[in-house]
Coordinates of C-alpha atoms and ligand atoms in Angstrom, one line a residue:
M1 CA 133.8 124.0 174.0
A2 CA 134.6 126.3 176.9
K3 CA 133.6 123.5 179.4
D4 CA 136.0 121.0 177.7
A5 CA 138.8 123.5 178.0
A6 CA 138.2 124.0 181.7
V7 CA 138.2 120.3 182.4
W8 CA 141.4 119.9 180.5
I9 CA 143.0 122.7 182.5
T10 CA 141.8 121.2 185.9
L11 CA 143.3 117.8 184.9
R12 CA 146.6 119.4 184.2
R13 CA 146.6 121.2 187.5
V14 CA 145.8 118.0 189.4
F15 CA 148.7 116.3 187.6
W16 CA 151.2 119.0 188.6
A17 CA 149.9 119.0 192.2
V18 CA 150.3 115.2 192.5
A19 CA 153.7 115.3 190.8
A20 CA 154.9 118.1 193.2
S21 CA 153.6 116.3 196.3
L22 CA 155.3 113.0 195.3
L23 CA 158.6 114.8 194.6
I24 CA 158.6 116.8 197.8
G25 CA 157.5 113.7 199.8
A26 CA 160.4 111.7 198.3
I27 CA 163.0 114.4 199.1
I28 CA 161.7 114.8 202.7
Y29 CA 161.7 111.0 203.2
A30 CA 165.2 110.7 201.8
Y31 CA 166.6 113.4 204.1
F32 CA 164.6 112.8 207.3
G33 CA 163.3 109.2 206.9
S34 CA 160.1 110.3 208.5
H35 CA 156.5 109.6 207.2
I36 CA 155.2 112.4 209.4
L37 CA 156.7 115.0 207.2
I38 CA 154.8 113.6 204.2
G39 CA 151.9 115.7 205.6
C40 CA 154.0 118.8 204.8
A41 CA 154.3 117.7 201.2
V42 CA 150.6 117.4 200.9
V43 CA 150.3 121.0 202.2
V44 CA 152.8 122.2 199.6
A45 CA 150.9 120.2 197.0
A46 CA 147.7 122.0 197.9
A47 CA 149.6 125.3 197.6
A48 CA 150.9 124.3 194.2
L49 CA 147.4 123.4 193.2
S50 CA 146.0 126.8 194.1
A51 CA 148.9 128.7 192.7
G52 CA 148.5 126.7 189.5
I53 CA 152.1 125.7 188.9
G54 CA 152.7 124.9 185.2
E55 CA 149.5 126.7 184.2
R56 CA 149.0 130.4 183.8
Q57 CA 145.3 131.3 183.9
P58 CA 144.4 134.2 181.7
P59 CA 143.4 137.1 183.8
K60 CA 140.5 137.9 181.5
T61 CA 136.8 137.7 181.3
V62 CA 137.1 136.2 177.8
V63 CA 138.5 132.7 177.7
E64 CA 141.6 132.5 175.6
V65 CA 142.1 129.2 173.8
P66 CA 145.7 128.1 173.7
A67 CA 146.8 128.1 170.1
Q68 CA 147.9 124.5 169.8
N69 CA 144.6 123.2 171.0
D70 CA 142.3 125.6 169.2
L71 CA 141.5 123.4 166.3
H72 CA 139.3 121.2 168.5
V73 CA 136.7 123.9 168.5
L74 CA 136.2 123.2 164.8
P75 CA 134.5 119.8 164.1
P76 CA 136.1 118.1 161.1
L77 CA 133.1 118.8 158.8
S78 CA 133.2 122.6 159.5
R79 CA 136.9 122.6 159.1
E80 CA 136.7 120.9 155.7
M81 CA 134.0 123.3 154.6
L82 CA 136.1 126.3 155.6
E83 CA 139.2 124.8 154.0
R84 CA 137.4 124.4 150.7
L85 CA 135.9 127.9 150.6
P86 CA 137.0 129.8 147.5
D87 CA 137.5 133.0 149.6
P88 CA 140.4 133.4 151.9
L89 CA 139.4 132.9 155.5
M90 CA 141.3 132.8 158.9
L91 CA 140.3 132.4 162.5
V92 CA 142.1 134.3 165.2
N93 CA 141.7 133.5 168.9
G94 CA 141.4 135.8 171.8
G95 CA 145.1 136.0 172.2
D96 CA 145.4 137.4 168.6
R97 CA 147.0 134.2 167.3
V98 CA 146.0 132.6 164.0
F99 CA 144.7 129.1 164.6
F100 CA 143.1 128.4 161.3
A101 CA 143.8 129.6 157.7
N102 CA 142.1 127.9 154.8
R103 CA 143.8 127.0 151.5
A104 CA 142.7 130.2 149.7
M105 CA 144.2 132.3 152.6
R106 CA 147.4 130.3 152.6
D107 CA 147.7 131.0 148.8
V108 CA 147.4 134.7 149.5
I109 CA 149.5 135.1 152.7
G110 CA 151.7 132.0 152.6
V111 CA 151.9 128.7 154.5
G112 CA 152.9 128.2 158.1
I113 CA 150.9 131.1 159.5
E114 CA 149.0 129.1 162.1
R115 CA 149.9 129.8 165.7
K116 CA 151.6 133.1 164.7
H117 CA 150.6 136.4 166.2
I118 CA 148.2 138.2 163.8
S119 CA 150.6 141.2 163.5
A120 CA 153.4 138.9 162.3
V121 CA 151.1 137.6 159.5
L122 CA 149.2 140.7 158.4
R123 CA 151.0 144.0 158.1
N124 CA 148.1 146.1 156.8
P125 CA 147.2 148.5 159.7
S126 CA 143.5 148.9 158.6
I127 CA 142.9 145.1 158.8
L128 CA 144.6 144.9 162.2
E129 CA 142.6 147.8 163.4
A130 CA 139.3 146.2 162.1
L131 CA 140.2 142.9 163.9
A132 CA 141.1 144.7 167.2
R133 CA 137.8 146.7 167.0
T134 CA 135.7 143.5 166.4
S135 CA 137.6 141.7 169.2
Q136 CA 136.9 144.6 171.6
T137 CA 133.4 145.5 170.7
G138 CA 132.0 142.4 169.1
E139 CA 130.8 144.5 166.2
P140 CA 131.5 143.2 162.6
G141 CA 133.7 145.3 160.4
S142 CA 134.8 145.7 156.7
V143 CA 137.8 147.3 155.1
D144 CA 139.2 147.4 151.5
F145 CA 142.9 146.8 150.9
V146 CA 145.4 145.8 148.2
V147 CA 147.9 142.9 148.2
R148 CA 150.8 143.8 146.0
V149 CA 152.8 140.6 145.7
P150 CA 153.1 138.3 143.7
I151 CA 150.6 140.3 141.6
E152 CA 148.4 143.2 142.6
R153 CA 145.0 142.2 143.9
N154 CA 142.2 144.1 145.5
Y155 CA 140.3 142.6 148.5
Q156 CA 137.6 143.5 150.8
A157 CA 138.0 142.1 154.3
F158 CA 135.2 141.3 156.7
T159 CA 135.7 140.8 160.4
A160 CA 133.2 139.2 162.7
R161 CA 133.2 137.6 166.2
V162 CA 132.0 134.0 165.6
S163 CA 132.4 132.8 169.3
T164 CA 132.6 134.6 172.6
E165 CA 133.9 131.8 174.9
P166 CA 136.4 131.0 173.6
S167 CA 136.8 134.3 171.8
I168 CA 137.2 133.7 168.1
I169 CA 137.3 136.4 165.4
M170 CA 136.8 135.4 161.7
L171 CA 138.6 137.3 159.0
L172 CA 137.0 136.7 155.5
M173 CA 138.5 138.2 152.4
H174 CA 136.6 138.8 149.2
D175 CA 138.6 139.2 145.9
L176 CA 137.4 142.3 144.2
T177 CA 140.1 142.4 141.5
S178 CA 138.0 141.4 138.5
I179 CA 135.1 143.7 139.6
K180 CA 137.6 146.6 140.0
R181 CA 139.1 145.8 136.5
T182 CA 135.6 145.7 134.9
E183 CA 134.8 149.0 136.6
Q184 CA 138.0 150.5 135.3
M185 CA 137.3 149.2 131.8
R186 CA 133.8 150.8 131.9
V187 CA 135.2 154.1 133.0
D188 CA 137.9 153.9 130.3
F189 CA 135.3 153.0 127.7
I190 CA 133.0 155.9 128.6
A191 CA 136.0 158.3 128.6
N192 CA 137.2 157.0 125.2
A193 CA 133.7 157.1 123.7
S194 CA 133.0 160.6 124.9
H195 CA 136.4 161.7 123.6
E196 CA 135.7 160.2 120.2
L197 CA 132.3 162.0 120.0
R198 CA 133.7 165.3 121.4
T199 CA 136.3 165.6 118.6
P200 CA 133.9 165.8 115.6
L201 CA 131.3 167.7 117.7
A202 CA 133.9 170.3 118.5
A203 CA 134.7 170.6 114.8
V204 CA 131.0 171.0 113.8
A205 CA 130.4 173.6 116.6
G206 CA 133.5 175.5 115.5
F207 CA 132.4 175.7 111.9
I208 CA 128.9 176.8 112.9
E209 CA 130.4 179.7 114.8
T210 CA 132.6 180.6 111.8
L211 CA 129.7 180.4 109.4
K212 CA 127.6 182.7 111.7
G213 CA 130.4 185.2 112.0
P214 CA 133.4 185.9 109.8
A215 CA 132.4 183.5 106.9
R216 CA 128.8 184.7 106.8
D217 CA 129.1 186.2 103.4
D218 CA 131.9 184.0 102.0
E219 CA 130.3 181.7 99.5
E220 CA 133.4 179.6 98.9
A221 CA 134.3 179.1 102.5
R222 CA 130.7 178.2 103.3
E223 CA 130.7 175.4 100.8
K224 CA 134.0 174.1 102.1
F225 CA 133.0 174.2 105.7
L226 CA 129.6 172.5 105.1
D227 CA 131.5 169.7 103.4
I228 CA 133.8 169.2 106.4
M229 CA 130.8 169.4 108.7
A230 CA 129.0 166.7 106.7
V231 CA 132.1 164.4 107.1
E232 CA 132.3 165.0 110.9
A233 CA 128.6 164.4 111.3
E234 CA 129.0 161.1 109.3
R235 CA 131.8 160.1 111.6
M236 CA 129.6 160.7 114.7
R237 CA 126.8 158.7 113.1
R238 CA 129.2 155.8 112.4
L239 CA 130.6 155.9 115.9
I240 CA 127.1 155.8 117.5
E241 CA 126.1 153.0 115.1
D242 CA 129.3 151.0 115.9
L243 CA 128.8 151.5 119.7
L244 CA 125.2 150.2 119.4
S245 CA 126.3 147.3 117.2
L246 CA 129.1 146.4 119.7
T247 CA 126.6 146.4 122.6
R248 CA 124.1 144.3 120.7
I249 CA 126.8 141.7 119.6
E250 CA 128.2 141.6 123.2
L251 CA 124.7 140.9 124.6
N252 CA 124.2 138.0 122.2
E253 CA 127.7 136.6 122.5
H254 CA 126.5 133.7 124.6
V255 CA 123.5 132.9 122.4
P256 CA 124.5 130.2 119.8
P257 CA 123.9 131.3 116.2
R258 CA 120.7 130.0 114.6
G259 CA 121.1 130.1 110.9
E260 CA 123.0 127.9 108.3
V261 CA 125.3 129.9 106.1
A262 CA 127.6 129.3 103.1
L263 CA 130.6 131.4 103.9
E264 CA 131.6 131.9 100.3
E265 CA 128.2 133.7 99.6
V266 CA 128.8 135.9 102.7
I267 CA 132.2 136.9 101.6
R268 CA 131.1 137.7 98.0
Q269 CA 128.3 139.9 99.4
A270 CA 130.7 141.7 101.7
S271 CA 133.3 142.3 99.0
A272 CA 130.7 143.4 96.5
A273 CA 129.5 146.1 98.9
L274 CA 133.1 147.4 99.3
S275 CA 134.2 147.1 95.6
P276 CA 133.4 150.8 94.8
L277 CA 135.6 151.9 97.7
A278 CA 138.4 149.5 96.5
K279 CA 138.1 150.8 93.0
A280 CA 138.5 154.4 94.2
D281 CA 142.0 153.4 95.5
G282 CA 142.8 151.3 92.4
I283 CA 142.7 148.1 94.6
S284 CA 141.4 144.8 93.2
I285 CA 139.6 142.3 95.4
V286 CA 140.2 138.6 94.5
V287 CA 138.1 135.8 96.1
E288 CA 139.5 132.2 95.7
A289 CA 137.2 129.5 97.2
A290 CA 138.0 125.8 97.4
P291 CA 135.2 123.6 95.9
D292 CA 132.5 121.9 98.0
L293 CA 132.9 123.9 101.2
P294 CA 130.7 122.8 104.0
R295 CA 128.1 125.2 105.4
I296 CA 128.6 126.7 108.8
S297 CA 126.1 127.5 111.6
G298 CA 126.0 131.3 111.8
E299 CA 124.1 134.6 111.8
R300 CA 124.4 135.8 108.2
D301 CA 124.2 139.6 109.0
E302 CA 126.9 139.3 111.7
L303 CA 129.2 137.3 109.4
V304 CA 128.7 139.9 106.6
Q305 CA 129.6 142.6 109.1
L306 CA 132.7 140.6 110.2
F307 CA 134.1 140.2 106.7
Q308 CA 133.1 143.8 105.7
N309 CA 135.3 145.0 108.6
L310 CA 138.3 142.9 107.6
I311 CA 138.0 143.7 103.9
H312 CA 137.4 147.4 104.7
N313 CA 140.6 147.4 106.8
A314 CA 142.5 145.6 104.0
I315 CA 141.4 148.4 101.6
K316 CA 142.0 151.3 104.1
Y317 CA 145.5 150.1 105.2
G318 CA 146.4 148.3 102.0
R319 CA 148.7 149.5 99.2
E320 CA 147.3 151.9 96.6
R321 CA 146.7 150.0 93.4
G322 CA 147.4 146.8 95.4
E323 CA 145.4 143.6 95.9
V324 CA 143.2 142.2 98.6
K325 CA 143.1 138.5 98.4
I326 CA 140.4 136.4 100.2
A327 CA 141.0 132.6 100.3
L328 CA 138.5 130.0 101.5
K329 CA 139.3 126.4 102.3
Q330 CA 138.3 123.6 104.6
Q331 CA 140.3 121.7 107.1
A332 CA 139.7 118.4 108.9
A333 CA 140.9 117.7 112.4
T334 CA 140.3 115.1 115.1
G335 CA 138.9 116.8 118.2
R336 CA 137.6 115.5 121.6
R337 CA 134.3 114.6 120.0
G338 CA 135.8 112.7 117.0
P339 CA 136.4 114.1 113.5
E340 CA 135.7 117.8 113.0
A341 CA 135.7 120.1 110.0
F342 CA 136.5 123.8 109.8
V343 CA 136.0 126.5 107.2
I344 CA 139.0 128.8 107.1
A345 CA 138.8 132.3 105.5
S346 CA 141.8 134.6 105.2
V347 CA 141.9 138.2 104.1
K348 CA 145.3 139.3 102.9
D349 CA 146.6 142.7 101.9
D350 CA 149.9 144.0 100.6
G351 CA 149.8 147.2 102.7
E352 CA 151.8 148.8 105.4
G353 CA 151.6 145.9 107.9
I354 CA 151.3 146.1 111.6
P355 CA 154.2 146.2 114.2
A356 CA 154.4 143.0 116.2
E357 CA 153.9 144.7 119.6
A358 CA 150.6 146.2 118.3
I359 CA 149.1 142.9 117.2
P360 CA 147.8 141.7 120.7
R361 CA 146.0 145.1 121.2
L362 CA 144.2 145.3 117.8
T363 CA 140.9 144.0 119.2
E364 CA 140.8 146.5 122.1
R365 CA 138.0 149.1 121.7
F366 CA 139.3 152.3 120.2
Y367 CA 142.9 151.0 119.8
R368 CA 144.5 152.2 116.6
V369 CA 148.1 151.9 115.5
D370 CA 148.1 155.2 113.7
V371 CA 145.2 157.3 115.2
K372 CA 145.7 160.1 112.7
R373 CA 145.6 157.8 109.7
S374 CA 142.6 155.9 111.0
R375 CA 140.7 159.1 111.7
E376 CA 141.5 160.5 108.2
R377 CA 139.9 157.4 106.8
G378 CA 136.8 157.8 109.0
G379 CA 137.8 154.9 111.4
T380 CA 136.3 154.7 114.9
G381 CA 138.7 152.0 116.2
L382 CA 135.8 149.6 117.0
G383 CA 135.9 147.4 113.9
L384 CA 138.2 144.6 115.2
A385 CA 136.5 144.7 118.6
I386 CA 133.2 143.9 116.8
V387 CA 135.0 141.2 114.8
K388 CA 136.3 139.6 117.9
H389 CA 132.8 139.3 119.5
I390 CA 131.3 137.9 116.3
V391 CA 134.0 135.3 116.1
N392 CA 133.5 134.3 119.8
R393 CA 129.7 134.0 119.2
H394 CA 130.4 131.6 116.3
N395 CA 132.8 129.6 118.4
G396 CA 135.6 130.5 116.0
K397 CA 139.2 131.7 116.1
M398 CA 141.0 134.7 114.7
Q399 CA 144.7 134.7 113.8
I400 CA 146.7 137.8 112.7
E401 CA 149.9 137.6 110.8
S402 CA 151.7 140.7 109.6
R403 CA 155.1 142.1 108.5
V404 CA 155.8 145.8 108.5
G405 CA 156.1 147.0 104.9
E406 CA 154.8 143.7 103.4
G407 CA 151.2 143.4 104.5
S408 CA 148.8 141.6 106.8
T409 CA 146.7 138.5 106.8
F410 CA 143.6 138.1 109.1
T411 CA 142.5 134.4 109.3
I412 CA 139.1 133.3 110.6
T413 CA 138.5 129.7 111.5
L414 CA 134.9 128.6 111.9
P415 CA 133.5 125.1 112.8
A416 CA 131.7 123.5 109.9
L417 CA 128.2 122.1 110.2
K418 CA 128.3 118.3 110.7
K419 CA 126.6 116.3 108.0
Q420 CA 123.6 114.5 109.5
T421 CA 124.4 110.9 109.2
D422 CA 122.0 108.1 110.2
A423 CA 124.2 107.3 113.2
S424 CA 124.1 110.9 114.6
V425 CA 120.3 111.0 114.1
T426 CA 120.0 107.7 116.1
E427 CA 122.3 109.2 118.8
L428 CA 120.0 112.2 119.1
L429 CA 116.9 110.1 119.5
Ligands
LIG1 N1 144.9 145.2 107.4 C1 145.5 146.1 108.2 N2 146.7 146.6 108.0 C2 147.3 147.5 108.8 N3 146.8 147.9 110.0 C3 145.6 147.4 110.3 C4 144.8 146.5 109.5 N4 143.7 146.2 110.1 C5 143.6 146.9 111.2 N5 144.8 147.7 111.3 C6 145.1 148.6 112.5 O1 144.3 148.2 113.6 C7 143.6 149.3 114.0 C8 142.2 148.9 114.6 O2 141.4 148.4 113.5 P1 139.8 148.6 113.6 O3 139.3 148.0 112.4 O4 139.4 148.1 115.0 O5 139.6 150.2 113.7 P2 139.6 151.2 112.5 O6 139.8 150.5 111.2 O7 140.6 152.3 112.8 O8 138.2 151.9 112.6 P3 136.8 151.2 112.2 O9 137.0 149.8 111.7 O10 136.0 151.2 113.5 O11 136.2 152.1 111.2 C9 143.5 150.3 112.9 O12 143.4 151.6 113.3 C10 144.8 150.0 112.2 O13 145.8 150.8 112.8
LIG2 MG1 138.4 148.9 110.7

């Protein structure tokens, strides 16, 4: 590549030399009409050749490639491969000019950056420093930085010298945004989980201290404090159980469910388990199921857990002496793979309702509209996060409708099992 560039430069110098000698020769001939003086023109031409008129040679040991001709150092196949890389990449020549930026880089920095000086394209001083260092020492470098527009993204930039003559420095950027977000979520999750555990633990520790000290001989206080301690210990147990359950469900989220389940049975089992709790609040649970519902493919225990969470919420946040209504029906639709059937189950309460702005956040771990009320009722704030993962594993959908003061409806749509017809059996074979 360096040899090609040198030949090209020599050709251009010869061209300028011949052009200069012809011009000078023509002028001398026009003025003096003498052929002898053409010799002088040849001398001038030689001088022009050595002075390199029209060409300025870089006074460097590294060969700088002129920006407009740089692309020839990249064969079409390499260029196409770099162009299609999902990570942003640019190549900078020895003169600090960008001569190639792939599509991903143009998406980040903008179009029309080729041939511009690197400092006009990138403002981040740490990347410019890393590029300069690699250019001077030949050592690869790496630096983390943030692009704030159009949306904030975190990147790690790598610099490496990929060619010495001509000098070419590569800048490769790796998008770390989703890794950073996941990291932040993990940190938040641990902070939330520890906070949730610390609260009941602090209460239990406080009562132990009181029982050992001032309330040592107070029979009445001791009974009361032991009851509170039992409630707090139960809350800790539930929190740990929910955390373990969430982890297990998340781990299996991508494993298709194995069993075959009649959703009506699942719902009747879940509501029977919660009926003593509903009775205590004077709430009645009504199940209305359409006839001949198709079965679904599902994990029975997970589906019971899903509906127990929804029915429990409907009781907890429902109206005292109100009603929890569970309706089951089927729906047919035409999807991409032909006719499809779904089983739809909705859990409706006539309680306090949920403000519209809170609805999108309900499935976040530990999110509660009214933290005090949820805690009073022994809530951990993990119920709907568990529901979301179970729904995802079953390839279903959850819809939440609510009006403050009127109540809420949680609707779960699950794909029904296809009836095995002769045609589908043949298809499988
Ligand atoms: N049917 C409902 N009516 C009103 N608010 C609800 C209803 N269901 C859920 N919520 C709100 O959504 C929040 C999150 O519900 P989620 O089931 O995840 O947690 P929780 O009920 O507080 O605790 P957990 O279910 O872990 O015991 C609740 O704290 C409550 O504020
Ligand atoms: Mg709940």
